[in-house]
Amino acid sequence: MPSPRRNVEGRPLGASAANCSSSVPGSPAHGGGGGGRFEFQALLSGRTGADPACARLRASESPVHRRGSFPLAAAGPAPAPPAPPPEDDRMTLNPSFLAIALRSLLAIDLWLSKKLGVCAGESSSWGSARPLMKLLEISGHGVPWLLGTLYCLSRSDSWAGREVLMNLLFALLLDLLLVAAMKGLVRRRRPAHNQMDMFFTLSVDKYSFPSGHTTRAALVSRFILNHLVLAIPLRVLVVLWAFILGLSRVMLGRHNVTDVAFGFFVGYMQYSIVDYFWLSPHNAPFLFVLWNQQ
């Protein structure tokens, strides 16, 4: 005779179903006529010491379980929404329009500077013109201009000439200090295709922004055009010298295009500072008296 089907605990399946049905009020075995499902679920959740097999059977017959939801015992509070990212992360993920524009301009600057660096090396497309460009570089260096101004100042025998040369010396010293300060603050490296074979470099000359040769060319050219009476062809030559000197800085690979452009602006504004604080025997007599004694 075949044995009756048994459940997981080894009990007959019919007995388990009978026990479950007899323990629920409202079932036929309990004497009730048909108490609703809500009463059945309330009693199911309230009985903690019931038979585990009955609990599993009740859960399988529950309408909540039939809909594919989680069991009632596993239901918990809803998970909290994720916290928003910090402000710095949000700025990184969503950069502003200004940051995108600056990065685009920087990329164009680097690309154009590399394209114009045709004399950066002997193997470049215009490598044969590199010695001429280096000679032009020396013409805009600060050391020749300082030494030449000091020599002319020592040989001058007129008050007007000394006044002009004294202010030119003041302009050159101001240019050296301001350019060195800006290079130390910005610390922009020179282009990667540059060769560090410059004439008489200092520690700050390893930085690129702004171009000191370009600021000096713009400052000296404006100074000469305003305080030396020159013919029209000579004035044109002075302007061409300043422009070609600035262009040669990019062709030699010494600077980027923005370094030279900002250098022209700084040099132009430096002359305005020199003109505002113009030194004369009236406002700085001690300088001229000291120079006369020497």
Short mmCIF file of C-alpha atoms in Angstrom, two decimals:
data_model
loop_
_atom_site.label_atom_id
_atom_site.label_comp_id
_atom_site.label_asym_id
_atom_site.label_seq_id
_atom_site.Cartn_x
_atom_site.Cartn_y
_atom_site.Cartn_z
CA MET A 1 0.00 0.00 0.00
CA PRO A 2 1.60 3.36 -1.02
CA SER A 3 2.52 5.70 1.79
CA PRO A 4 0.85 9.06 1.98
CA ARG A 5 2.74 12.10 0.62
CA ARG A 6 4.81 13.87 3.24
CA ASN A 7 5.91 17.44 3.57
CA VAL A 8 9.40 18.73 4.42
CA GLU A 9 9.13 17.94 8.15
CA GLY A 10 8.10 14.35 7.45
CA ARG A 11 4.44 14.79 8.36
CA PRO A 12 1.66 13.66 6.06
CA LEU A 13 0.60 16.42 3.75
CA GLY A 14 -3.05 15.96 4.54
CA ALA A 15 -2.38 16.25 8.26
CA SER A 16 -0.56 19.51 7.83
CA ALA A 17 -3.35 20.95 5.77
CA ALA A 18 -5.88 19.71 8.30
CA ASN A 19 -4.00 21.23 11.19
CA CYS A 20 -3.70 24.53 9.40
CA SER A 21 -7.35 24.61 8.49
CA SER A 22 -8.46 23.63 11.96
CA SER A 23 -6.39 26.35 13.63
CA VAL A 24 -7.82 29.20 11.59
CA PRO A 25 -11.05 30.72 12.79
CA GLY A 26 -13.69 30.95 10.13
CA SER A 27 -12.64 27.77 8.37
CA PRO A 28 -14.99 24.80 8.17
CA ALA A 29 -12.93 22.83 10.60
CA HIS A 30 -13.01 25.63 13.14
CA GLY A 31 -16.69 26.07 12.86
CA GLY A 32 -16.81 29.36 11.05
CA GLY A 33 -18.71 29.97 7.91
CA GLY A 34 -16.35 32.11 5.84
CA GLY A 35 -14.65 34.95 7.72
CA GLY A 36 -12.94 37.20 5.14
CA ARG A 37 -9.40 37.18 3.93
CA PHE A 38 -8.58 40.24 5.99
CA GLU A 39 -9.38 38.38 9.19
CA PHE A 40 -7.29 35.46 7.94
CA GLN A 41 -4.26 37.67 7.25
CA ALA A 42 -4.62 39.51 10.58
CA LEU A 43 -4.60 36.21 12.49
CA LEU A 44 -1.72 34.99 10.34
CA SER A 45 0.46 37.98 11.20
CA GLY A 46 -0.47 37.81 14.89
CA ARG A 47 0.39 34.13 15.50
CA THR A 48 4.05 33.91 16.31
CA GLY A 49 4.10 30.40 17.72
CA ALA A 50 2.26 28.69 14.86
CA ASP A 51 3.60 25.73 12.97
CA PRO A 52 6.27 26.78 10.40
CA ALA A 53 4.70 24.53 7.78
CA CYS A 54 1.35 26.24 8.32
CA ALA A 55 3.03 29.64 8.03
CA ARG A 56 4.55 28.72 4.70
CA LEU A 57 1.24 27.39 3.47
CA ARG A 58 -0.58 30.56 4.53
CA ALA A 59 2.06 32.71 2.85
CA SER A 60 1.70 30.74 -0.39
CA GLU A 61 -2.08 31.24 -0.29
CA SER A 62 -1.76 34.98 0.48
CA PRO A 63 -2.93 37.31 -2.30
CA VAL A 64 0.11 39.47 -1.67
CA HIS A 65 2.43 36.55 -2.41
CA ARG A 66 0.41 35.58 -5.48
CA ARG A 67 0.94 39.06 -6.94
CA GLY A 68 4.71 38.48 -6.88
CA SER A 69 5.52 40.84 -3.99
CA PHE A 70 7.93 40.20 -1.15
CA PRO A 71 6.63 38.39 1.92
CA LEU A 72 5.15 40.46 4.66
CA ALA A 73 7.95 39.50 7.06
CA ALA A 74 10.58 40.85 4.66
CA ALA A 75 8.81 44.17 4.09
CA GLY A 76 10.75 47.10 5.53
CA PRO A 77 11.08 50.86 5.20
CA ALA A 78 11.64 52.27 1.73
CA PRO A 79 15.31 52.90 0.90
CA ALA A 80 16.39 56.52 1.23
CA PRO A 81 17.19 58.39 -2.01
CA PRO A 82 20.91 58.81 -2.76
CA ALA A 83 22.48 61.96 -1.40
CA PRO A 84 23.37 64.64 -3.98
CA PRO A 85 27.07 64.87 -4.85
CA PRO A 86 29.15 67.60 -3.20
CA GLU A 87 29.40 70.99 -4.81
CA ASP A 88 32.93 70.37 -6.14
CA ASP A 89 31.87 67.11 -7.79
CA ARG A 90 28.87 68.75 -9.37
CA MET A 91 31.11 71.51 -10.77
CA THR A 92 33.45 68.87 -12.20
CA LEU A 93 30.65 66.88 -13.76
CA ASN A 94 28.91 70.00 -15.07
CA PRO A 95 31.64 72.51 -16.02
CA SER A 96 30.54 76.03 -16.72
CA PHE A 97 30.58 77.65 -20.13
CA LEU A 98 33.50 79.86 -19.12
CA ALA A 99 35.65 76.86 -18.17
CA ILE A 100 34.88 75.13 -21.47
CA ALA A 101 35.72 78.31 -23.40
CA LEU A 102 39.04 78.76 -21.57
CA ARG A 103 40.06 75.17 -22.20
CA SER A 104 39.19 75.52 -25.87
CA LEU A 105 41.23 78.72 -26.18
CA LEU A 106 44.16 77.05 -24.42
CA ALA A 107 44.04 74.12 -26.84
CA ILE A 108 43.96 76.50 -29.83
CA ASP A 109 46.85 78.47 -28.34
CA LEU A 110 49.03 75.37 -27.96
CA TRP A 111 48.16 74.11 -31.43
CA LEU A 112 48.86 77.46 -33.13
CA SER A 113 52.10 77.97 -31.20
CA LYS A 114 53.39 74.59 -32.32
CA LYS A 115 52.46 75.32 -35.92
CA LEU A 116 54.29 78.68 -35.85
CA GLY A 117 57.40 77.27 -34.18
CA VAL A 118 59.15 76.86 -37.54
CA CYS A 119 62.58 77.81 -36.11
CA ALA A 120 62.41 75.81 -32.90
CA GLY A 121 65.24 73.51 -34.00
CA GLU A 122 67.82 73.03 -36.70
CA SER A 123 65.66 70.30 -38.24
CA SER A 124 62.56 72.52 -38.38
CA SER A 125 61.11 73.77 -41.65
CA TRP A 126 62.82 77.17 -41.21
CA GLY A 127 65.78 75.88 -39.25
CA SER A 128 68.27 77.76 -41.45
CA ALA A 129 66.85 81.10 -40.20
CA ARG A 130 67.38 80.16 -36.55
CA PRO A 131 70.74 82.05 -36.18
CA LEU A 132 69.12 85.23 -37.46
CA MET A 133 66.24 84.81 -35.05
CA LYS A 134 68.63 84.31 -32.15
CA LEU A 135 70.46 87.52 -33.11
CA LEU A 136 67.12 89.31 -33.05
CA GLU A 137 66.52 87.73 -29.64
CA ILE A 138 69.69 89.32 -28.27
CA SER A 139 68.53 92.74 -29.54
CA GLY A 140 65.56 92.54 -27.17
CA HIS A 141 67.39 91.12 -24.15
CA GLY A 142 67.41 93.16 -20.97
CA VAL A 143 71.16 93.04 -20.30
CA PRO A 144 72.26 94.90 -23.49
CA TRP A 145 69.60 97.53 -22.92
CA LEU A 146 70.61 98.11 -19.30
CA LEU A 147 74.30 98.30 -20.11
CA GLY A 148 73.70 100.59 -23.07
CA THR A 149 71.48 102.93 -21.04
CA LEU A 150 74.03 103.15 -18.24
CA TYR A 151 76.83 103.90 -20.69
CA CYS A 152 74.84 106.63 -22.44
CA LEU A 153 73.86 108.10 -19.11
CA SER A 154 77.51 108.30 -18.02
CA ARG A 155 78.47 110.02 -21.27
CA SER A 156 75.59 112.50 -21.34
CA ASP A 157 76.41 116.10 -20.47
CA SER A 158 72.95 117.73 -20.74
CA TRP A 159 70.12 117.82 -18.21
CA ALA A 160 67.51 116.94 -20.83
CA GLY A 161 69.44 113.91 -22.04
CA ARG A 162 70.05 112.71 -18.50
CA GLU A 163 66.37 113.07 -17.68
CA VAL A 164 65.32 110.94 -20.64
CA LEU A 165 67.98 108.30 -19.99
CA MET A 166 67.17 108.20 -16.28
CA ASN A 167 63.54 107.45 -17.03
CA LEU A 168 64.55 104.84 -19.61
CA LEU A 169 66.62 103.14 -16.93
CA PHE A 170 63.66 103.33 -14.55
CA ALA A 171 61.41 101.78 -17.24
CA LEU A 172 63.82 98.88 -17.87
CA LEU A 173 64.13 98.09 -14.16
CA LEU A 174 60.35 98.26 -13.74
CA ASP A 175 59.93 95.86 -16.66
CA LEU A 176 62.37 93.34 -15.16
CA LEU A 177 60.64 93.38 -11.77
CA LEU A 178 57.07 93.13 -13.07
CA VAL A 179 57.80 90.37 -15.59
CA ALA A 180 59.75 88.34 -13.02
CA ALA A 181 56.87 88.69 -10.52
CA MET A 182 54.24 87.61 -13.06
CA LYS A 183 56.31 84.66 -14.23
CA GLY A 184 56.82 83.53 -10.64
CA LEU A 185 53.08 83.76 -9.93
CA VAL A 186 51.74 82.13 -13.11
CA ARG A 187 54.53 79.52 -13.52
CA ARG A 188 53.54 78.52 -17.04
CA ARG A 189 56.06 76.19 -18.62
CA ARG A 190 57.65 77.00 -21.93
CA PRO A 191 56.48 75.05 -25.00
CA ALA A 192 57.62 71.45 -25.20
CA HIS A 193 59.43 72.04 -28.54
CA ASN A 194 61.60 74.82 -27.09
CA GLN A 195 65.37 74.44 -26.73
CA MET A 196 66.80 76.07 -23.61
CA ASP A 197 69.77 77.74 -25.35
CA MET A 198 68.88 81.33 -24.56
CA PHE A 199 71.39 84.06 -23.83
CA PHE A 200 71.94 84.80 -20.10
CA THR A 201 68.88 83.26 -18.42
CA LEU A 202 67.81 83.56 -14.79
CA SER A 203 65.79 81.21 -12.60
CA VAL A 204 62.43 82.71 -13.62
CA ASP A 205 63.30 82.42 -17.32
CA LYS A 206 62.23 78.79 -17.30
CA TYR A 207 58.66 80.09 -17.21
CA SER A 208 56.84 81.41 -20.24
CA PHE A 209 54.06 83.83 -19.30
CA PRO A 210 54.44 86.65 -20.24
CA SER A 211 57.20 87.14 -22.80
CA GLY A 212 59.82 89.47 -21.32
CA HIS A 213 61.33 90.27 -24.72
CA THR A 214 57.91 91.31 -26.00
CA THR A 215 57.11 93.54 -23.00
CA ARG A 216 60.52 95.21 -23.35
CA ALA A 217 60.08 95.71 -27.09
CA ALA A 218 56.67 97.33 -26.64
CA LEU A 219 57.91 99.49 -23.76
CA VAL A 220 61.10 100.70 -25.49
CA SER A 221 59.42 101.34 -28.83
CA ARG A 222 56.71 103.47 -27.24
CA PHE A 223 59.33 105.28 -25.17
CA ILE A 224 61.43 106.07 -28.26
CA LEU A 225 58.45 107.20 -30.31
CA ASN A 226 57.35 109.62 -27.58
CA HIS A 227 60.69 111.12 -26.47
CA LEU A 228 63.01 110.96 -29.49
CA VAL A 229 62.37 113.01 -32.59
CA LEU A 230 62.74 110.57 -35.47
CA ALA A 231 61.90 110.67 -39.12
CA ILE A 232 58.97 108.68 -40.44
CA PRO A 233 61.10 105.82 -41.87
CA LEU A 234 62.88 105.39 -38.53
CA ARG A 235 59.62 105.35 -36.63
CA VAL A 236 58.34 102.63 -38.97
CA LEU A 237 61.51 100.61 -38.37
CA VAL A 238 61.05 100.87 -34.59
CA VAL A 239 57.48 99.54 -34.83
CA LEU A 240 58.56 96.74 -37.19
CA TRP A 241 61.39 95.79 -34.83
CA ALA A 242 58.98 95.41 -31.92
CA PHE A 243 56.49 93.38 -33.97
CA ILE A 244 59.08 91.06 -35.53
CA LEU A 245 60.77 90.53 -32.17
CA GLY A 246 57.48 89.39 -30.66
CA LEU A 247 56.80 87.09 -33.62
CA SER A 248 60.30 85.61 -33.38
CA ARG A 249 59.57 84.46 -29.83
CA VAL A 250 56.88 82.13 -31.19
CA MET A 251 58.94 81.06 -34.21
CA LEU A 252 61.85 80.08 -31.99
CA GLY A 253 59.52 78.06 -29.78
CA ARG A 254 60.30 80.20 -26.72
CA HIS A 255 56.71 81.28 -26.04
CA ASN A 256 53.10 80.59 -26.91
CA VAL A 257 50.97 83.03 -28.83
CA THR A 258 49.13 84.22 -25.72
CA ASP A 259 52.45 84.93 -23.97
CA VAL A 260 53.44 87.31 -26.75
CA ALA A 261 50.00 88.93 -27.05
CA PHE A 262 49.84 89.61 -23.32
CA GLY A 263 53.46 90.82 -23.42
CA PHE A 264 52.57 93.56 -25.91
CA PHE A 265 49.73 94.68 -23.64
CA VAL A 266 51.91 94.71 -20.50
CA GLY A 267 54.69 96.63 -22.24
CA TYR A 268 52.25 99.21 -23.55
CA MET A 269 50.81 99.73 -20.06
CA GLN A 270 54.23 99.90 -18.46
CA TYR A 271 55.06 103.01 -20.40
CA SER A 272 51.89 104.62 -19.00
CA ILE A 273 53.22 103.92 -15.50
CA VAL A 274 56.61 105.41 -16.37
CA ASP A 275 54.99 108.47 -17.89
CA TYR A 276 52.80 108.95 -14.80
CA PHE A 277 55.79 108.72 -12.43
CA TRP A 278 58.15 110.61 -14.71
CA LEU A 279 61.42 111.43 -12.95
CA SER A 280 62.70 114.99 -13.25
CA PRO A 281 65.03 117.33 -11.33
CA HIS A 282 61.91 118.80 -9.69
CA ASN A 283 60.32 115.65 -8.20
CA ALA A 284 63.49 113.54 -7.80
CA PRO A 285 66.39 116.00 -7.39
CA PHE A 286 68.46 113.62 -5.27
CA LEU A 287 68.88 111.21 -8.21
CA PHE A 288 70.24 113.86 -10.52
CA VAL A 289 72.45 115.40 -7.86
CA LEU A 290 73.83 111.97 -7.00
CA TRP A 291 74.52 111.25 -10.66
CA ASN A 292 76.24 114.64 -11.14
CA GLN A 293 78.55 113.92 -8.21
CA GLN A 294 79.57 110.66 -9.77
#
